[in-house]
CSV table of C-alpha atoms and ligand atoms in Angstrom, one decimal:
chain,number,residue,atom,x,y,z
A,240,MET,CA,-16.7,6.7,20.2
A,241,LEU,CA,-16.2,5.3,17.0
A,242,HIS,CA,-19.0,5.3,15.2
A,243,CYS,CA,-20.0,1.9,14.7
A,244,GLN,CA,-20.1,2.3,18.6
A,245,GLU,CA,-22.5,4.7,18.1
A,246,ARG,CA,-24.5,2.5,16.0
A,247,PHE,CA,-24.5,-0.3,18.3
A,248,PHE,CA,-26.0,1.8,20.6
A,249,GLU,CA,-28.2,3.0,18.6
A,250,ILE,CA,-29.6,-0.3,17.4
A,251,TYR,CA,-30.2,-1.5,20.6
A,252,HIS,CA,-29.8,0.7,23.0
A,253,ARG,CA,-26.8,-0.3,25.5
A,254,GLU,CA,-23.1,-0.9,25.6
A,255,ALA,CA,-21.4,-2.6,23.3
A,256,GLU,CA,-19.2,-5.3,25.3
A,257,ALA,CA,-15.7,-5.2,23.4
A,258,VAL,CA,-14.4,-3.5,19.7
A,259,ALA,CA,-12.0,-5.6,17.9
A,260,PHE,CA,-10.0,-4.2,14.7
A,261,CYS,CA,-7.9,-5.7,11.9
A,262,PRO,CA,-6.0,-3.2,9.9
A,263,TYR,CA,-6.2,-4.0,5.9
A,264,ARG,CA,-3.0,-4.2,3.8
A,265,ILE,CA,-0.6,-3.7,1.6
A,266,CYS,CA,1.5,-6.2,-0.8
A,267,PRO,CA,3.6,-3.6,-2.8
A,268,ILE,CA,5.4,-6.4,-4.5
A,269,GLY,CA,4.3,-10.5,-5.0
A,270,ALA,CA,1.1,-9.8,-6.7
A,271,HIS,CA,-0.9,-12.8,-8.4
A,272,SER,CA,1.2,-15.6,-6.7
A,273,ASP,CA,0.5,-16.1,-3.8
A,274,HIS,CA,-2.8,-18.9,-5.4
A,275,ASN,CA,0.2,-20.6,-7.2
A,276,LEU,CA,2.2,-21.5,-3.7
A,277,GLY,CA,4.3,-18.1,-4.9
A,278,LYS,CA,6.3,-16.0,-3.0
A,279,ILE,CA,5.2,-12.8,-1.1
A,280,THR,CA,5.8,-9.0,0.7
A,281,GLY,CA,3.1,-7.5,2.3
A,282,LEU,CA,3.0,-4.4,5.7
A,283,ALA,CA,-0.5,-4.5,7.7
A,284,ILE,CA,-1.6,-0.2,7.8
A,285,ASP,CA,-2.0,1.3,10.6
A,286,LYS,CA,-6.4,1.9,9.0
A,287,GLY,CA,-9.0,-1.0,9.2
A,288,ILE,CA,-12.6,-2.0,10.3
A,289,HIS,CA,-14.0,-2.1,13.6
A,290,LEU,CA,-16.2,-4.7,14.9
A,291,ALA,CA,-18.1,-3.3,17.8
A,292,TYR,CA,-20.0,-6.2,19.5
A,293,ARG,CA,-21.7,-8.4,22.2
A,294,PRO,CA,-22.5,-12.3,22.8
A,295,LYS,CA,-25.3,-13.8,21.5
A,296,GLN,CA,-25.9,-16.1,24.4
A,297,ASN,CA,-28.5,-18.1,21.8
A,298,GLY,CA,-26.0,-18.9,19.7
A,299,VAL,CA,-27.4,-16.0,16.9
A,300,VAL,CA,-25.5,-13.7,14.4
A,301,GLU,CA,-26.5,-10.6,13.7
A,302,LEU,CA,-24.7,-8.2,11.9
A,303,SER,CA,-24.6,-4.9,10.1
A,304,SER,CA,-22.0,-2.0,8.2
A,305,LEU,CA,-21.8,1.1,8.2
A,306,GLN,CA,-21.2,-0.3,4.7
A,307,PHE,CA,-23.5,-1.9,3.8
A,308,ASP,CA,-27.8,-1.3,3.6
A,309,LYS,CA,-29.3,-5.0,4.7
A,310,ARG,CA,-28.9,-5.9,8.2
A,311,ALA,CA,-27.4,-10.3,8.0
A,312,GLN,CA,-28.4,-12.9,9.9
A,313,TRP,CA,-27.6,-15.9,10.3
A,314,HIS,CA,-27.6,-19.4,13.5
A,315,VAL,CA,-23.7,-20.0,14.3
A,316,ARG,CA,-24.8,-24.1,14.1
A,317,GLU,CA,-27.2,-23.6,11.3
A,318,VAL,CA,-25.0,-21.6,8.3
A,319,PRO,CA,-26.9,-21.3,5.2
A,320,ARG,CA,-25.2,-24.0,3.1
A,321,GLU,CA,-25.9,-21.4,0.2
A,322,LYS,CA,-24.4,-17.6,0.0
A,323,GLU,CA,-27.0,-15.8,-0.2
A,324,ASN,CA,-25.1,-12.6,-2.4
A,325,ASP,CA,-24.9,-9.8,0.2
A,326,TRP,CA,-21.9,-8.3,1.6
A,327,ALA,CA,-21.8,-11.2,4.6
A,328,ASP,CA,-20.9,-13.9,2.2
A,329,TYR,CA,-17.7,-14.2,3.5
A,330,LEU,CA,-18.8,-13.7,7.5
A,331,ARG,CA,-21.7,-16.7,6.4
A,332,GLY,CA,-18.5,-19.3,5.3
A,333,ALA,CA,-16.4,-17.7,8.4
A,334,THR,CA,-18.9,-19.1,10.6
A,335,MET,CA,-19.1,-22.6,8.7
A,336,LYS,CA,-15.6,-22.7,8.9
A,337,LEU,CA,-14.9,-21.7,12.0
A,338,SER,CA,-17.4,-23.9,13.1
A,339,ALA,CA,-16.2,-27.6,11.8
A,340,ARG,CA,-13.0,-26.9,13.2
A,341,TYR,CA,-14.6,-26.4,16.7
A,342,PRO,CA,-18.1,-25.9,18.3
A,343,LEU,CA,-19.8,-22.5,17.8
A,344,GLN,CA,-22.5,-22.2,21.6
A,345,VAL,CA,-22.4,-18.6,20.8
A,346,GLY,CA,-23.3,-15.8,18.2
A,347,LEU,CA,-22.7,-11.9,18.9
A,348,SER,CA,-24.5,-9.5,17.8
A,349,GLY,CA,-21.9,-6.2,16.0
A,350,VAL,CA,-22.1,-3.7,13.2
A,351,ILE,CA,-19.0,-2.9,11.1
A,352,GLU,CA,-17.2,0.2,10.2
A,353,GLY,CA,-14.3,0.1,7.4
A,354,THR,CA,-12.3,3.2,7.8
A,355,LEU,CA,-11.4,3.8,3.9
A,356,PRO,CA,-13.6,2.9,1.2
A,357,ILE,CA,-13.7,-0.6,-0.5
A,358,GLY,CA,-11.7,-1.8,-3.2
A,359,GLY,CA,-7.9,-3.4,-2.7
A,360,LEU,CA,-7.1,-3.0,0.3
A,361,SER,CA,-8.5,-6.2,1.3
A,362,SER,CA,-11.7,-5.3,3.1
A,363,SER,CA,-12.8,-9.0,2.7
A,364,ALA,CA,-10.5,-11.1,4.9
A,365,ALA,CA,-9.9,-7.5,7.3
A,366,VAL,CA,-13.5,-8.8,8.2
A,367,VAL,CA,-13.7,-12.1,8.4
A,368,LEU,CA,-10.6,-11.4,10.1
A,369,VAL,CA,-12.2,-9.3,12.8
A,370,PHE,CA,-15.2,-11.0,12.7
A,371,LEU,CA,-14.1,-14.1,13.7
A,372,LYS,CA,-11.5,-13.1,16.5
A,373,ALA,CA,-14.9,-11.6,18.0
A,374,LEU,CA,-16.7,-15.4,17.2
A,375,CYS,CA,-13.6,-17.0,19.5
A,376,GLN,CA,-13.7,-14.6,21.6
A,377,VAL,CA,-17.2,-14.9,23.3
A,378,ASN,CA,-17.1,-18.6,22.5
A,379,HIS,CA,-13.3,-19.0,24.6
A,380,ILE,CA,-11.6,-20.6,22.2
A,381,GLN,CA,-8.6,-19.7,21.0
A,382,PRO,CA,-7.4,-21.4,17.0
A,383,THR,CA,-4.3,-20.5,15.8
A,384,PRO,CA,-3.2,-18.0,13.8
A,385,LEU,CA,-2.9,-19.9,10.9
A,386,GLU,CA,-5.7,-21.7,11.5
A,387,LEU,CA,-8.0,-18.9,11.3
A,388,ILE,CA,-5.8,-17.6,8.0
A,389,GLN,CA,-7.8,-21.3,6.9
A,390,CYS,CA,-11.0,-20.3,6.8
A,391,SER,CA,-10.4,-17.0,5.6
A,392,VAL,CA,-9.7,-18.1,3.0
A,393,GLU,CA,-11.5,-21.3,2.7
A,394,ALA,CA,-14.5,-19.1,3.6
A,395,GLU,CA,-13.4,-17.1,0.4
A,396,ASN,CA,-12.6,-20.0,-1.7
A,397,GLN,CA,-15.5,-22.6,-1.2
A,398,TYR,CA,-18.3,-20.5,0.1
A,399,VAL,CA,-18.3,-17.5,-1.8
A,400,GLY,CA,-16.0,-18.9,-4.8
A,401,VAL,CA,-12.7,-16.1,-5.5
A,402,SER,CA,-10.1,-18.0,-6.2
A,403,SER,CA,-8.2,-16.0,-3.4
A,404,GLY,CA,-4.9,-17.6,-1.6
A,405,LYS,CA,-3.7,-16.5,1.3
A,406,LEU,CA,-1.2,-13.8,1.3
A,407,ASP,CA,-5.0,-11.8,1.9
A,408,GLN,CA,-5.0,-13.2,5.8
A,409,SER,CA,-1.0,-13.7,6.5
A,410,CYS,CA,-0.7,-9.8,6.1
A,411,GLU,CA,-3.3,-8.4,8.7
A,412,MET,CA,-2.3,-11.6,10.3
A,413,TYR,CA,1.0,-11.6,11.4
A,414,SER,CA,2.7,-7.8,9.9
A,415,ARG,CA,4.5,-6.2,12.6
A,416,LYS,CA,5.2,-2.2,12.0
A,417,ASP,CA,8.1,-0.6,10.7
A,418,HIS,CA,8.6,-4.9,9.1
A,419,LEU,CA,8.1,-5.9,6.1
A,420,LEU,CA,6.2,-9.1,5.6
A,421,TYR,CA,7.9,-11.6,3.5
A,422,LEU,CA,6.1,-14.6,2.8
A,423,ASP,CA,6.1,-18.2,1.4
A,424,THR,CA,2.8,-19.2,0.6
A,425,LYS,CA,3.8,-23.3,-0.6
A,426,THR,CA,5.7,-23.6,3.1
A,427,ASP,CA,3.5,-20.6,5.4
A,428,GLN,CA,7.5,-19.8,6.2
A,429,TYR,CA,7.6,-16.1,6.9
A,430,GLU,CA,9.9,-13.7,8.1
A,431,LEU,CA,9.6,-9.8,9.7
A,432,ILE,CA,13.1,-7.9,7.8
A,433,PRO,CA,12.8,-5.1,10.2
A,434,THR,CA,13.4,-1.0,8.5
A,435,HIS,CA,16.8,-0.9,8.3
A,436,PRO,CA,18.2,1.9,10.9
A,437,ASP,CA,19.9,3.5,7.3
A,438,MET,CA,16.3,3.4,5.1
A,439,LYS,CA,15.1,6.1,3.7
A,440,PRO,CA,11.3,7.3,6.0
A,441,TYR,CA,8.7,6.6,3.6
A,442,ARG,CA,4.8,6.9,4.5
A,443,ILE,CA,1.9,4.1,2.4
A,444,ALA,CA,-0.1,6.4,0.1
A,445,ILE,CA,-3.3,5.2,-1.3
A,446,PHE,CA,-4.8,7.0,-4.0
A,447,PHE,CA,-8.5,5.5,-4.2
A,448,SER,CA,-9.8,5.8,-7.8
A,449,GLY,CA,-13.4,6.5,-6.6
A,450,VAL,CA,-14.6,2.6,-8.9
A,451,GLU,CA,-16.0,0.6,-6.3
A,452,ARG,CA,-15.3,-3.2,-7.2
A,453,THR,CA,-15.9,-7.0,-6.0
A,454,LEU,CA,-13.5,-9.7,-6.1
A,455,ALA,CA,-16.0,-12.2,-7.2
A,456,GLY,CA,-17.5,-9.6,-10.1
A,457,SER,CA,-14.2,-9.3,-11.9
A,458,LYS,CA,-12.2,-11.3,-13.9
A,459,PHE,CA,-9.7,-12.7,-11.6
A,460,ASN,CA,-11.0,-15.8,-11.5
A,461,MET,CA,-10.4,-16.6,-15.5
A,462,ARG,CA,-6.9,-15.3,-14.5
A,463,VAL,CA,-6.4,-17.7,-11.9
A,464,ASP,CA,-8.0,-20.7,-14.5
A,465,GLU,CA,-5.7,-19.5,-16.8
A,466,LEU,CA,-1.8,-19.1,-15.1
A,467,ARG,CA,-3.3,-22.9,-13.9
A,468,SER,CA,-3.5,-24.3,-17.4
A,469,ALA,CA,-0.2,-22.8,-17.7
A,470,ALA,CA,1.3,-24.9,-15.0
A,471,TYR,CA,-0.4,-27.8,-16.0
A,472,ALA,CA,0.4,-27.9,-20.0
A,473,LEU,CA,4.7,-27.2,-19.1
A,474,ALA,CA,4.1,-29.8,-16.5
A,475,ALA,CA,2.2,-32.8,-19.3
A,476,TYR,CA,5.0,-30.9,-22.3
A,477,ALA,CA,8.3,-32.3,-19.4
A,478,GLY,CA,7.4,-35.4,-18.8
A,479,MET,CA,6.1,-34.5,-15.4
A,480,ASP,CA,3.4,-36.7,-13.2
A,481,TYR,CA,0.6,-34.4,-12.9
A,482,GLY,CA,-2.5,-34.4,-11.0
A,483,LYS,CA,-5.4,-33.2,-11.1
A,484,PHE,CA,-5.7,-29.7,-12.6
A,485,GLN,CA,-6.5,-27.2,-9.6
A,486,GLU,CA,-4.5,-29.2,-7.2
A,487,THR,CA,-1.2,-27.4,-9.5
A,488,ASN,CA,0.2,-25.0,-8.9
A,489,MET,CA,2.9,-23.0,-11.1
A,490,ARG,CA,5.1,-23.4,-7.8
A,491,ASP,CA,5.4,-27.4,-8.5
A,492,ILE,CA,6.0,-26.3,-12.4
A,493,PRO,CA,11.3,-25.4,-12.4
A,494,ARG,CA,11.8,-22.4,-14.0
A,495,GLN,CA,13.6,-24.2,-16.7
A,496,VAL,CA,10.8,-26.2,-17.7
A,497,TYR,CA,9.5,-22.3,-18.8
A,498,ASP,CA,12.1,-21.1,-20.0
A,499,HIS,CA,12.6,-24.5,-22.2
A,500,PHE,CA,8.3,-25.0,-23.1
A,501,ARG,CA,7.0,-21.5,-22.9
A,502,ASP,CA,6.1,-20.4,-27.0
A,503,ARG,CA,4.6,-23.9,-26.8
A,504,LEU,CA,1.6,-22.0,-24.6
A,505,PRO,CA,-0.9,-19.2,-26.0
A,506,HIS,CA,0.3,-16.4,-26.0
A,507,THR,CA,-1.9,-14.8,-23.6
A,508,TRP,CA,-0.5,-18.4,-21.2
A,509,GLN,CA,2.4,-17.2,-21.1
A,510,LEU,CA,1.5,-14.0,-20.2
A,511,ARG,CA,0.7,-15.4,-17.0
A,512,ALA,CA,3.5,-17.7,-16.5
A,513,GLU,CA,5.8,-14.7,-17.3
A,514,HIS,CA,4.0,-12.6,-14.4
A,515,TRP,CA,4.2,-15.4,-11.8
A,516,PHE,CA,8.0,-16.4,-12.7
A,517,THR,CA,9.3,-11.9,-12.9
A,518,GLU,CA,7.1,-11.8,-9.5
A,519,PHE,CA,8.0,-14.6,-7.6
A,520,ASP,CA,12.0,-13.1,-8.5
A,521,ARG,CA,10.3,-9.6,-8.0
A,522,VAL,CA,9.9,-10.6,-4.8
A,523,GLU,CA,13.1,-12.4,-3.4
A,524,ARG,CA,14.8,-9.6,-4.8
A,525,GLY,CA,12.9,-6.9,-3.1
A,526,ALA,CA,12.9,-8.7,0.3
A,527,GLU,CA,17.1,-8.2,0.2
A,528,ALA,CA,16.2,-5.0,-1.4
A,529,TRP,CA,14.8,-4.6,2.3
A,530,ARG,CA,17.2,-6.8,4.3
A,531,ARG,CA,19.9,-3.8,3.8
A,532,GLY,CA,17.8,-0.3,3.8
A,533,ASP,CA,17.8,0.0,-0.4
A,534,LEU,CA,14.9,1.2,-0.5
A,535,ALA,CA,15.3,3.1,-3.9
A,536,THR,CA,15.4,-0.9,-5.5
A,537,PHE,CA,12.4,-2.0,-2.8
A,538,GLY,CA,10.5,1.3,-4.6
A,539,ARG,CA,11.9,0.7,-8.3
A,540,LEU,CA,11.1,-3.6,-8.4
A,541,SER,CA,7.2,-2.5,-6.4
A,542,PHE,CA,7.1,-0.9,-9.6
A,543,GLU,CA,8.0,-3.2,-12.4
A,544,SER,CA,5.4,-5.7,-11.3
A,545,GLY,CA,2.5,-2.7,-11.1
A,546,TRP,CA,3.7,-2.5,-15.4
A,547,SER,CA,3.8,-7.2,-15.5
A,548,SER,CA,0.5,-6.9,-13.2
A,549,ILE,CA,-1.1,-4.6,-16.6
A,550,TYR,CA,0.9,-6.4,-19.4
A,551,ASN,CA,1.8,-9.4,-18.5
A,552,TRP,CA,-2.1,-10.2,-16.0
A,553,GLU,CA,-3.9,-7.8,-17.7
A,554,THR,CA,-5.9,-6.4,-14.8
A,555,GLY,CA,-6.2,-2.7,-14.1
A,556,SER,CA,-9.5,-0.6,-14.9
A,557,PRO,CA,-8.9,3.1,-17.1
A,558,GLU,CA,-8.9,4.7,-13.9
A,559,LEU,CA,-5.8,2.7,-11.9
A,560,LYS,CA,-3.4,1.9,-15.1
A,561,THR,CA,-3.4,5.9,-14.7
A,562,LEU,CA,-3.0,6.3,-11.7
A,563,TYR,CA,0.0,3.6,-12.1
A,564,ASP,CA,1.9,5.7,-15.1
A,565,ILE,CA,0.9,9.6,-12.9
A,566,MET,CA,2.7,7.5,-9.7
A,567,THR,CA,5.8,6.6,-12.1
A,568,ARG,CA,6.3,10.1,-13.2
A,569,THR,CA,5.7,12.5,-9.9
A,570,ASP,CA,8.7,13.7,-8.0
A,571,GLY,CA,8.9,11.6,-4.6
A,572,ILE,CA,7.1,8.5,-4.8
A,573,TYR,CA,10.1,5.4,-4.4
A,574,GLY,CA,7.6,3.3,-6.4
A,575,GLY,CA,3.9,1.4,-6.1
A,576,ARG,CA,1.7,0.0,-8.2
A,577,PHE,CA,-2.0,-1.3,-8.2
A,578,SER,CA,-3.1,-2.4,-4.7
A,579,GLY,CA,-4.5,-6.1,-4.7
A,580,ALA,CA,-6.0,-7.9,-7.5
A,581,GLY,CA,-6.2,-4.6,-9.1
A,582,PHE,CA,-9.3,-4.2,-11.5
A,583,LYS,CA,-10.8,-1.1,-9.3
A,584,GLY,CA,-10.1,-0.1,-5.9
A,585,CYS,CA,-7.2,1.9,-5.1
A,586,CYS,CA,-3.3,2.1,-6.3
A,587,MET,CA,-1.0,2.5,-3.1
A,588,ALA,CA,2.4,4.6,-3.0
A,589,LEU,CA,5.2,3.8,-1.0
A,590,ILE,CA,6.1,7.6,-0.9
A,591,ASP,CA,8.5,10.6,0.9
A,592,PRO,CA,7.1,12.0,3.2
A,593,ALA,CA,8.9,15.6,2.3
A,594,PHE,CA,7.9,15.4,-0.5
A,595,GLU,CA,3.4,14.3,0.6
A,596,GLU,CA,2.2,17.3,0.4
A,597,SER,CA,3.2,18.0,-3.7
A,598,ILE,CA,3.1,14.3,-4.3
A,599,CYS,CA,-1.4,14.1,-2.9
A,600,GLN,CA,-1.9,17.8,-4.3
A,601,SER,CA,-0.3,16.9,-8.2
A,602,VAL,CA,-1.4,12.9,-8.2
A,603,ALA,CA,-5.1,14.6,-7.2
A,604,ARG,CA,-4.9,17.6,-10.2
A,605,GLU,CA,-3.2,14.9,-13.2
A,606,TYR,CA,-6.1,12.4,-12.6
A,607,LEU,CA,-9.5,14.6,-11.7
A,608,LYS,CA,-8.4,16.4,-15.0
A,609,ALA,CA,-8.0,12.6,-16.6
A,610,PHE,CA,-11.6,11.5,-14.3
A,611,PRO,CA,-13.0,14.2,-13.5
A,612,GLN,CA,-16.3,13.2,-13.3
A,613,LEU,CA,-14.5,11.1,-10.2
A,614,GLU,CA,-14.2,14.4,-7.9
A,615,GLY,CA,-15.7,13.9,-4.6
A,616,LYS,CA,-15.1,10.4,-5.3
A,617,PHE,CA,-10.9,10.4,-5.8
A,618,SER,CA,-9.5,10.8,-2.6
A,619,ILE,CA,-5.7,9.9,-0.7
A,620,HIS,CA,-4.9,8.4,3.1
A,621,ILE,CA,-1.4,8.9,4.7
A,622,CYS,CA,-0.6,6.0,5.8
A,623,GLN,CA,1.6,3.9,9.1
A,624,SER,CA,2.9,0.6,8.5
A,625,ALA,CA,0.8,-0.9,11.7
A,626,ASP,CA,1.1,-4.6,14.0
A,627,GLY,CA,-1.2,-6.5,12.2
A,628,VAL,CA,-3.7,-9.2,14.5
A,629,MET,CA,-1.2,-11.3,16.0
A,630,ALA,CA,0.8,-9.4,16.7
B,585,GLA,C1,-6.8,-10.2,-4.4
B,585,GLA,C2,-6.3,-11.9,-3.6
B,585,GLA,C3,-4.9,-12.6,-2.9
B,585,GLA,C4,-4.3,-12.3,-4.0
B,585,GLA,C5,-4.5,-10.6,-4.6
B,585,GLA,C6,-3.7,-10.5,-5.9
B,585,GLA,O1,-6.1,-9.5,-3.0
B,585,GLA,O2,-7.3,-11.5,-2.6
B,585,GLA,O3,-4.6,-13.6,-2.7
B,585,GLA,O4,-4.3,-12.9,-4.7
B,585,GLA,O5,-6.2,-10.1,-5.1
B,585,GLA,O6,-2.0,-10.3,-5.3
């Protein structure tokens, strides 16, 4: 029995009727690209978020989380218009966005359980998708995967106020075990590239720094604004047509325009654009490397993506940068980077399973030498690729 089922029984004195699950995701190449309609690669992993629940016919949603203190409650047709600045805001926003598309009658009581520490694996998108899945189930509605992705992204953008793209939701939704998701966030076209029969074996290592984070409190939105400002300026320098600022994306700007006018951009904007264009290129090369089973090249591109996130996108806490450095010099690691936005949280790496033990030992030793105070909080999790919600 899962902890969330046990807790459900303690609170409600009866069994949960069902348990929904959504995996976490990693993005080895394609970071900080989706909000400006770039391309991404991703995989879902075999750890994620469970929700034990029962329908509530009166339309009330009542949720507890094993990770957070406060129990949250709202009605499916009367979601508070403003966020309440707690963990359930993502879910209030998602209820509002789903009910704008489908009339909702039934609520649910539930307990949420995350299997890994928070930060970098997109638990926020996973918690929204697992909740939407349950809410759709109790209301007997079947939105398309894209509609669910849109509800979730809109909840993040418009209700919570984070300028994220659709990378997280798409990975958690579309991924398939032993396949690489290769998605164009502009067209929503995607491909699931199978693992080549000759590809070396790999596992996914998650090195959790011991420092948790929320995107809303980070410089995430500012970086997105810097990139968008660069796109707006480049469009103007080149005499291109442009519309509203918020609707301008770096994807609208041809690479030649960037090459021609880049020196006119303020230095920081130039760095953000440099990250975006080089990452776009790395994603395309990475997808081809995966297609031919070339894990060495794929891994190197992931390391390069990590480098660019530190020096061009300028993210990374001291803890994450140290972890990244350690990873680049540890035998048996093909490649890796910060997982997710890179402000706190974790790093992911693709590792050779034959080196698993030595990798875990040496990364832990070196990291805790640099941050002894994080002993007991730092953790390593070895995962495999997994199916997304819709697979
Ligand atoms: C977070 C956001 C995503 C994406 C990544 C960085 O996970 O939610 O949309 O921008 O950061 O690649």
